[in-house]
PDB file of C-alpha atoms and ligand atoms in Angstrom:
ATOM      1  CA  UNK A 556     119.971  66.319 100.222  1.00 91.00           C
ATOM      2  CA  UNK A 557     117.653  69.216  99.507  1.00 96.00           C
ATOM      3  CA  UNK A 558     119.449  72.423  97.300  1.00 98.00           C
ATOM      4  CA  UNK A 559     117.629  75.323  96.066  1.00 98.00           C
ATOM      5  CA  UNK A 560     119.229  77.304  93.597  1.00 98.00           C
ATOM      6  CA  UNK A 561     118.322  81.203  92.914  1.00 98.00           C
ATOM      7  CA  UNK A 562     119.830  82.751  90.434  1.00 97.00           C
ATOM      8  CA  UNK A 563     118.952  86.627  88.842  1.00 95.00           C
ATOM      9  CA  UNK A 564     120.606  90.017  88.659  1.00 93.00           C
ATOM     10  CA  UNK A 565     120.626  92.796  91.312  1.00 90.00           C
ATOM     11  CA  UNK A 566     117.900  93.775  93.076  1.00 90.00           C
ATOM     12  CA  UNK A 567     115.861  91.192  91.628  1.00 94.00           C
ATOM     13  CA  UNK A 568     114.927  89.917  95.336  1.00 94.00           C
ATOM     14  CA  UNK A 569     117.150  87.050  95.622  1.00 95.00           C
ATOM     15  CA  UNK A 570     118.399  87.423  99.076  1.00 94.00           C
ATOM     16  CA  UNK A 571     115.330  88.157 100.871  1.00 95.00           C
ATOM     17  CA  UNK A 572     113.348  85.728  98.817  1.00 97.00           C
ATOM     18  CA  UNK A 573     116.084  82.490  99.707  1.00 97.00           C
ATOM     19  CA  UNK A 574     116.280  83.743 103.376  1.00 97.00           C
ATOM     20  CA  UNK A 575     113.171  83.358 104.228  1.00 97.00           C
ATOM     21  CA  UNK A 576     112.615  80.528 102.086  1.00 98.00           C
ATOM     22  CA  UNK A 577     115.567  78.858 104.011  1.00 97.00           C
ATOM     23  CA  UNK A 578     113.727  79.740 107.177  1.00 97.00           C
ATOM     24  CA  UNK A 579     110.472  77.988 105.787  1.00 96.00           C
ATOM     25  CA  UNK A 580     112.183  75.001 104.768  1.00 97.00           C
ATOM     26  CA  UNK A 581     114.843  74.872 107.986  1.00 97.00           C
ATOM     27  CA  UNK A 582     117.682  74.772 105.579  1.00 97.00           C
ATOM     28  CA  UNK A 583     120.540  77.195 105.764  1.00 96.00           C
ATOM     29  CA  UNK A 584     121.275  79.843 103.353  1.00 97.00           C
ATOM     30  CA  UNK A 585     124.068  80.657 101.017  1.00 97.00           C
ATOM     31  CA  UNK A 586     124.582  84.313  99.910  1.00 97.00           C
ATOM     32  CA  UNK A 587     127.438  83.502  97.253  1.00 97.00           C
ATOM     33  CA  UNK A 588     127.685  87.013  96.180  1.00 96.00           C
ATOM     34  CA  UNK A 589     129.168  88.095  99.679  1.00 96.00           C
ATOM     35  CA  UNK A 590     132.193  85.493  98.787  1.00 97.00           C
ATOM     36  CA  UNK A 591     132.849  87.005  95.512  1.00 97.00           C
ATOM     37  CA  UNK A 592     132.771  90.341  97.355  1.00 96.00           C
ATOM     38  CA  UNK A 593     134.917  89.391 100.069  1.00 97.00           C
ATOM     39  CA  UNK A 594     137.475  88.447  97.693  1.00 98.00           C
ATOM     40  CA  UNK A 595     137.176  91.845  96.310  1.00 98.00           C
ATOM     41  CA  UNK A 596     137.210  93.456 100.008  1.00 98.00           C
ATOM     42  CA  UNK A 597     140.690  91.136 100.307  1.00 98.00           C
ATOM     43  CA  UNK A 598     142.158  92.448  97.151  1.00 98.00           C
ATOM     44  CA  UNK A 599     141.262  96.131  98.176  1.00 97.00           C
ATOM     45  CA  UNK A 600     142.788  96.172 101.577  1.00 96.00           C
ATOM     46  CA  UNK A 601     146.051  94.371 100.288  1.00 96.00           C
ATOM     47  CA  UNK A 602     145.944  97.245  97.266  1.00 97.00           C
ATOM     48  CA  UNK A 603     145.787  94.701  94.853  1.00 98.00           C
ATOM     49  CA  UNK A 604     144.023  96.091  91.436  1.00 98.00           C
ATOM     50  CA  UNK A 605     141.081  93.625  91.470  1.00 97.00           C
ATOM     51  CA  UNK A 606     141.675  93.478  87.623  1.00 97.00           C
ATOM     52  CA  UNK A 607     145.350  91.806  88.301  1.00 98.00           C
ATOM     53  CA  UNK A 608     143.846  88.418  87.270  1.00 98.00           C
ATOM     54  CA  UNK A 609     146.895  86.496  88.566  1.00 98.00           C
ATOM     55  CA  UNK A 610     147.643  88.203  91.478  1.00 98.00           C
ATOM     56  CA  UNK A 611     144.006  87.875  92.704  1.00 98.00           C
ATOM     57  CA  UNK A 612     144.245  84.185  91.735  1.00 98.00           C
ATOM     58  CA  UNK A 613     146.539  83.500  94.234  1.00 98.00           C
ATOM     59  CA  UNK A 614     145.275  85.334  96.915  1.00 98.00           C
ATOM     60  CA  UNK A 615     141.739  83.314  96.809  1.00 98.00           C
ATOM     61  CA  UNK A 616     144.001  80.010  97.221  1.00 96.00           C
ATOM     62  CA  UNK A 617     144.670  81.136 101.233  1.00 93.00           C
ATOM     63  CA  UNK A 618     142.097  83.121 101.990  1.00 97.00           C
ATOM     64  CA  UNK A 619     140.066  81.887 105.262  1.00 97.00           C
ATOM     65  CA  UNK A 620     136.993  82.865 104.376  1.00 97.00           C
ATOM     66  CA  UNK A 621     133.469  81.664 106.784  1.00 95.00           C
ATOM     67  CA  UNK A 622     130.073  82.965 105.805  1.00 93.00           C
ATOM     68  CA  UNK A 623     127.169  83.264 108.214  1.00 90.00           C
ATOM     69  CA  UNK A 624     123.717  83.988 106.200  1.00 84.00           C
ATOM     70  CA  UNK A 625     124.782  87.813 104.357  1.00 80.00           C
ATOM     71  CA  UNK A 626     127.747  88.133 107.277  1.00 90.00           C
ATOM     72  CA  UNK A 627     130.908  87.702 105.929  1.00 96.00           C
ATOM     73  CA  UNK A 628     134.951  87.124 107.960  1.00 97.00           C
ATOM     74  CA  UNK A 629     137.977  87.635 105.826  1.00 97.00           C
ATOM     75  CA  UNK A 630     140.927  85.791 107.372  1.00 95.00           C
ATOM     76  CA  UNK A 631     138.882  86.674 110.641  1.00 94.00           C
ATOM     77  CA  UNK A 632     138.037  89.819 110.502  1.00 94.00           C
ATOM     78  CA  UNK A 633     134.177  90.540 110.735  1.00 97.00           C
ATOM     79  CA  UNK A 634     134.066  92.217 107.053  1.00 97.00           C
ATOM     80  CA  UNK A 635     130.115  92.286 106.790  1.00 96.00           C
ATOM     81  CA  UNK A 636     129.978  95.989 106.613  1.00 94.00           C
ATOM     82  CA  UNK A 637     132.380  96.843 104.353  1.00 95.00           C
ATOM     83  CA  UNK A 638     131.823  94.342 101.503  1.00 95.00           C
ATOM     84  CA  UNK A 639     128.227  95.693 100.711  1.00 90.00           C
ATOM     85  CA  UNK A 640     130.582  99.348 100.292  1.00 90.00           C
ATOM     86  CA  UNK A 641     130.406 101.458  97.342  1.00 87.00           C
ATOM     87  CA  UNK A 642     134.535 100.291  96.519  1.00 93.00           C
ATOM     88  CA  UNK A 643     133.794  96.864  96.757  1.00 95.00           C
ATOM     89  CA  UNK A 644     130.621  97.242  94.585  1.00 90.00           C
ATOM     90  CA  UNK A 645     132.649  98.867  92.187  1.00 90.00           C
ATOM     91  CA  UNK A 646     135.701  96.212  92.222  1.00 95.00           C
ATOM     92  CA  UNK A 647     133.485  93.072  92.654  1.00 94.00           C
ATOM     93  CA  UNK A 648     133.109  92.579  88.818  1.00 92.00           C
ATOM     94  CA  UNK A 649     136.544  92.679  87.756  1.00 95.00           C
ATOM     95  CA  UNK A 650     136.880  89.813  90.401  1.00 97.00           C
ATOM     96  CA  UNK A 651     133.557  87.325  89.569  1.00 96.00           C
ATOM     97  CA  UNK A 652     135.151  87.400  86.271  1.00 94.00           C
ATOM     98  CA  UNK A 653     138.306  86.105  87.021  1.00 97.00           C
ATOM     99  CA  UNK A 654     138.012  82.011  85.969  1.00 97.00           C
ATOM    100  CA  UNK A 655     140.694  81.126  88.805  1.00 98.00           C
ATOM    101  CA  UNK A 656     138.582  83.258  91.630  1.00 98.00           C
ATOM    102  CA  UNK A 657     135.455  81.459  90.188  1.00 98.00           C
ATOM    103  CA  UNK A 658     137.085  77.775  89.720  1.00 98.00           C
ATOM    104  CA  UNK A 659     137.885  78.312  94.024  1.00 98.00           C
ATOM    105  CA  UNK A 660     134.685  79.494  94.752  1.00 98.00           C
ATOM    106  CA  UNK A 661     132.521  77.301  93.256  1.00 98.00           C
ATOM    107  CA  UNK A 662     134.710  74.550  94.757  1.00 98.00           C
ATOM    108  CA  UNK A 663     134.291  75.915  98.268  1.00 98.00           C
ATOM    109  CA  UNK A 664     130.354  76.421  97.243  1.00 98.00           C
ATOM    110  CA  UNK A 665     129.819  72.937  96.607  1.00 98.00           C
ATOM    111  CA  UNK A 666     131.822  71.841  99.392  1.00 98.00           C
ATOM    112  CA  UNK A 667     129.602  74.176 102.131  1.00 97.00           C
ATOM    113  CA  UNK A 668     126.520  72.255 100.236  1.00 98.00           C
ATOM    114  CA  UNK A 669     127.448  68.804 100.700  1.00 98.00           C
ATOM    115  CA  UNK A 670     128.585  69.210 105.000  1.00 97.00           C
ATOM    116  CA  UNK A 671     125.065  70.610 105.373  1.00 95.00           C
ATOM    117  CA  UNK A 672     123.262  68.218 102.975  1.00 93.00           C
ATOM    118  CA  UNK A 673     121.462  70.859 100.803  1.00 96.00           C
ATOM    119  CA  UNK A 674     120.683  74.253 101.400  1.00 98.00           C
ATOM    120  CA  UNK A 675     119.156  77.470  99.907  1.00 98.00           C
ATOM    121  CA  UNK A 676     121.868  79.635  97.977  1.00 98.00           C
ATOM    122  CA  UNK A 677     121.537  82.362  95.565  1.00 97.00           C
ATOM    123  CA  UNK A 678     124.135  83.778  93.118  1.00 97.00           C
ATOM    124  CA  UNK A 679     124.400  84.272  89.282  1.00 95.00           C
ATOM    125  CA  UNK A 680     125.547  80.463  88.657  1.00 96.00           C
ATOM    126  CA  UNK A 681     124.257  77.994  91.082  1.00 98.00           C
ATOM    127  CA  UNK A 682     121.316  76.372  89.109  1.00 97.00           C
ATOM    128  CA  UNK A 683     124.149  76.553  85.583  1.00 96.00           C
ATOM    129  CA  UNK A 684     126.757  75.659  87.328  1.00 97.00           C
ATOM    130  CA  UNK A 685     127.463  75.242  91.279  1.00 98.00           C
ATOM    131  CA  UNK A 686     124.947  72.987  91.296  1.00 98.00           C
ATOM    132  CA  UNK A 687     122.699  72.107  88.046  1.00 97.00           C
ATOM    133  CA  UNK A 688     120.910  69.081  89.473  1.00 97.00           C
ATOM    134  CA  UNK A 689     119.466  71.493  92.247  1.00 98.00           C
ATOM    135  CA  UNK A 690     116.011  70.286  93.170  1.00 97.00           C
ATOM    136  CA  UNK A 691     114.499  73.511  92.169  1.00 98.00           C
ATOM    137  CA  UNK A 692     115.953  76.186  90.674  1.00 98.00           C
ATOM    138  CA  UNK A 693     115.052  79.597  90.270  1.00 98.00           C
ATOM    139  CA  UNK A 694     115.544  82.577  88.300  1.00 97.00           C
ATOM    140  CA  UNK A 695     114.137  85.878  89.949  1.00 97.00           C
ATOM    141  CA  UNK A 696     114.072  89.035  87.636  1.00 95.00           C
ATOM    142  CA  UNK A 697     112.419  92.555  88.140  1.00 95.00           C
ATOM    143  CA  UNK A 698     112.382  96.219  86.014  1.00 94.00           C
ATOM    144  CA  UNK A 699     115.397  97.728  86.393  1.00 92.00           C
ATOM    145  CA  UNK A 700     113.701 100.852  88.200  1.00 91.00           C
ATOM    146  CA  UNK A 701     112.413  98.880  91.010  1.00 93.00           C
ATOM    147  CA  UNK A 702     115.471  96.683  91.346  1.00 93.00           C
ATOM    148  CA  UNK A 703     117.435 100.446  91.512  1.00 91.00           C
ATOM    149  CA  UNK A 704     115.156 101.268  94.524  1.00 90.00           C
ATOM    150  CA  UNK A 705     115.534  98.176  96.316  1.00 88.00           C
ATOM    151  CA  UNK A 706     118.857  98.950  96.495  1.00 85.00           C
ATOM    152  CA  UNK A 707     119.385 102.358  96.787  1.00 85.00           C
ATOM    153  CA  UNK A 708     117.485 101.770  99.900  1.00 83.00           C
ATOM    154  CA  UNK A 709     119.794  98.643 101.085  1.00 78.00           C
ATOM    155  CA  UNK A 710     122.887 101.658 100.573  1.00 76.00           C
ATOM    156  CA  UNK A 711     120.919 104.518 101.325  1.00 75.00           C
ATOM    157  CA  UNK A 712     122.419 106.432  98.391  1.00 68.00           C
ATOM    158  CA  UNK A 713     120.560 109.744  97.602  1.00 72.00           C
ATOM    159  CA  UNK A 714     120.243 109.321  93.562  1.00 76.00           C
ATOM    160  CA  UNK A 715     118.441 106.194  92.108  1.00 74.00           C
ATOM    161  CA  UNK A 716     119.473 107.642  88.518  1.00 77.00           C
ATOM    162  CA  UNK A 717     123.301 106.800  89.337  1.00 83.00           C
ATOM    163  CA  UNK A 718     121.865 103.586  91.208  1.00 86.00           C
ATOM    164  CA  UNK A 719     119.933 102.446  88.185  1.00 90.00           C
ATOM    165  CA  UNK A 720     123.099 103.245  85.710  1.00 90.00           C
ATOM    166  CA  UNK A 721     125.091 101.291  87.794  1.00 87.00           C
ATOM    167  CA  UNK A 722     122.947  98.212  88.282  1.00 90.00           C
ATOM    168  CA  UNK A 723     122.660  98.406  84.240  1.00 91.00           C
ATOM    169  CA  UNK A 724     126.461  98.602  83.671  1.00 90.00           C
ATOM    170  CA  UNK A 725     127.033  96.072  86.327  1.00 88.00           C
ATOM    171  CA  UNK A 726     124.776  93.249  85.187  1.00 89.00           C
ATOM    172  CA  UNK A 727     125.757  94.137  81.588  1.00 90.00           C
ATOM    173  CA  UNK A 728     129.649  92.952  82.726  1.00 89.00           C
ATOM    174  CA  UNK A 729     128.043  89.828  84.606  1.00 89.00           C
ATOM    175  CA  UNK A 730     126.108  88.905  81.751  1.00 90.00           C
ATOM    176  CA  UNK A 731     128.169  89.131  79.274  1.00 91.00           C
ATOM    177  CA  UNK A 732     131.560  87.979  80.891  1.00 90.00           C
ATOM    178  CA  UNK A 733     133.394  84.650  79.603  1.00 91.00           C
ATOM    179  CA  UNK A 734     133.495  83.011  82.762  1.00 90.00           C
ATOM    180  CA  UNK A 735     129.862  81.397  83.884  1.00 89.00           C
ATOM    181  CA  UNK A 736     127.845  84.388  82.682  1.00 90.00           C
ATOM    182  CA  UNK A 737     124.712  85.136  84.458  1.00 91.00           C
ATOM    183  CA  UNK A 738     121.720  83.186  82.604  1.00 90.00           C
ATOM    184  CA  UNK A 739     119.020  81.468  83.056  1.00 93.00           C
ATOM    185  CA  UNK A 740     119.629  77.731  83.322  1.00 94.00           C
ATOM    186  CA  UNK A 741     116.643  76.224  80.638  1.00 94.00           C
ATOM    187  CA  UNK A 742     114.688  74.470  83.314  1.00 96.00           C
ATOM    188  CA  UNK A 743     114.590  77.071  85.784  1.00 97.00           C
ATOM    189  CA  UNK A 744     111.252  78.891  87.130  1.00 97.00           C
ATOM    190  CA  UNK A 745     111.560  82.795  85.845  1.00 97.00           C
ATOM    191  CA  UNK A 746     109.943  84.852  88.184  1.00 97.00           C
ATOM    192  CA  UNK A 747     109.286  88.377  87.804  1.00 96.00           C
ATOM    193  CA  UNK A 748     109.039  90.195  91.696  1.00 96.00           C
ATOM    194  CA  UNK A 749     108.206  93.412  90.659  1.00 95.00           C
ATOM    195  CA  UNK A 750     104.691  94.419  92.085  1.00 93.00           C
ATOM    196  CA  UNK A 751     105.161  91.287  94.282  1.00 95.00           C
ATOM    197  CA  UNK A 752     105.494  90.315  97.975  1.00 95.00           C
ATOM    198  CA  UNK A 753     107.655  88.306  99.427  1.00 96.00           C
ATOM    199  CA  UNK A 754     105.418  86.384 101.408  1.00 97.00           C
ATOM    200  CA  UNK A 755     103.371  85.363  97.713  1.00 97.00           C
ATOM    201  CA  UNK A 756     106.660  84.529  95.907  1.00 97.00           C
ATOM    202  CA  UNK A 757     108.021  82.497  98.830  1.00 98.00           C
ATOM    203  CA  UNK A 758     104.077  80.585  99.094  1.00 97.00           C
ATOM    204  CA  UNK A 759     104.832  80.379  95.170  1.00 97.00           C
ATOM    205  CA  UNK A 760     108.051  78.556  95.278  1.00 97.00           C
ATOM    206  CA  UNK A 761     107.233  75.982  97.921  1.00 97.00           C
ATOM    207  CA  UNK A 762     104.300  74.933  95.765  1.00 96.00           C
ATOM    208  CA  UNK A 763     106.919  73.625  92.827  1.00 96.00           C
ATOM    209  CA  UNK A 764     109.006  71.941  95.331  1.00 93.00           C
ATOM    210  CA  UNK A 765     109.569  68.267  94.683  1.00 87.00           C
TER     211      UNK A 765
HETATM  212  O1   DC B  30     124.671  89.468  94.470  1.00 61.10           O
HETATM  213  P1   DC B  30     125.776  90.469  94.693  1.00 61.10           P
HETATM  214  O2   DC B  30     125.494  91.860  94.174  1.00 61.10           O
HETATM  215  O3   DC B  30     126.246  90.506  96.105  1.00 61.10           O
HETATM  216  O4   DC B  30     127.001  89.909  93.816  1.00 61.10           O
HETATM  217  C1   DC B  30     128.237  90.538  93.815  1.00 61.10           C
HETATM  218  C2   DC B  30     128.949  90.310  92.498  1.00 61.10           C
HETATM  219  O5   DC B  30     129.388  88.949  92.387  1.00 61.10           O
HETATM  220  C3   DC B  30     128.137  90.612  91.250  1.00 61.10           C
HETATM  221  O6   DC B  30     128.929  91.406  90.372  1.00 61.10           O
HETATM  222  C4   DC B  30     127.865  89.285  90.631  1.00 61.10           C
HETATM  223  C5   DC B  30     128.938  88.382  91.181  1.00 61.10           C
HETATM  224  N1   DC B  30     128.477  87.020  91.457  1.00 61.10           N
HETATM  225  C6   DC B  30     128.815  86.041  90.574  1.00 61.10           C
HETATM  226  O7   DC B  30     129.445  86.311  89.567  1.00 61.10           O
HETATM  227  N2   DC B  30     128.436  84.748  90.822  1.00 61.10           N
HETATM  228  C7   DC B  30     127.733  84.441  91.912  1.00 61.10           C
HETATM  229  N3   DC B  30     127.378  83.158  92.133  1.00 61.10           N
HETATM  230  C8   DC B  30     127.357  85.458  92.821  1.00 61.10           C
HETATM  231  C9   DC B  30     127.739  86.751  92.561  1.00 61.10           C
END
């Protein structure tokens, strides 16, 4: 059993940095946020206000959901696309702080760990809570204007103002939420990526591995 956990806000690098790390390593990767926004996709396309706690509650119970690296099928259909959208963006945090979402979630996160005997998998959480006694866990962080252009280029939206105001106003609601808040867990390795490539960070991390 081999888990590495990487936790951090937007745009901080986390997906690229445990996807190739998973590659090094020849462990598969987790992309937990895609879950949380499939949920959200789920709740869209059913019109269910993603802020209807209990209504959202029971729709994660019997939804089929399979993830595949940052690919993502809702009750089988291929919703990869559409779940990195600017509606689901916008309705994703109303849903990650839903307790019942999170409770099934971290259940079926913990579950996808132990069939594969460890893996790499990045959220908000994973080294606090999905899965504290992670062999190394990691907390990635960058400024704010460089995690805005990392993903204004992943959406290819024109103003990296807006982007920027909504990556603040997003990871101020993730943050600050009731329901496993993002943190850093106390024995995790901060890294800051700006002005950093991914190549050094990756050569960085598999240095502190056990
Ligand atoms: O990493 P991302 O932008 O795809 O995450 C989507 C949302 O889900 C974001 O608002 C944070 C939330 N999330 C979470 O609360 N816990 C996780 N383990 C992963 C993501």
């Amino acid at each position: 059993m081999r888990v590495v956990a990487i936790d951090g806000p937007s745009g901080s690098g986390k997906s690229t940095v445990a996807r190739t790390l998973a590659a090094q390593l020849g462990l598969e990767y987790l992309d937990t946020g895609a879950m949380y926004r499939a949920v959200a996709f789920a709740a869209l396309q059913r019109n269910i206000d993603p802020a209807d706690a209990d209504t959202v509650a029971k729709l994660v119970q019997d939804l089929h959901l399979v993830t595949d690296g940052p690919n993502v099928t809702v009750d089988g259909v291929d919703a990869s696309v559409e779940i990195r959208g600017s509606e689901v963006t916008r309705a994703v945090s109303a849903v990650a702080a839903n307790p019942d979402v999170r409770r099934e979630l971290v259940s079926r996160q913990r579950e996808w760990i132990r069939t594969r005997s460890g893996g790499v998998v990045e959220g908000r959480d994973i080294g606090t809570e999905v899965w504290p006694d992670a062999d190394l866990k990691v907390y990635l962080t960058a400024d704010l204007s460089v995690r805005a252009a990392r993903r204004q280029q992943e959406i290819g939206a024109s103003n990296q103002h807006d982007v920027a105001a909504d990556l603040a106003r997003r990871d101020a609601k993730d943050s600050t939420r009731e329901a496993s808040p993002l943190t850093q867990a106390a024995d995790a390795v901060l890294i800051d990526t700006t002005g950093r490539t991914v190549e050094d960070i990756v050569a960085d991390l598999l240095g502190r591995l056990p």
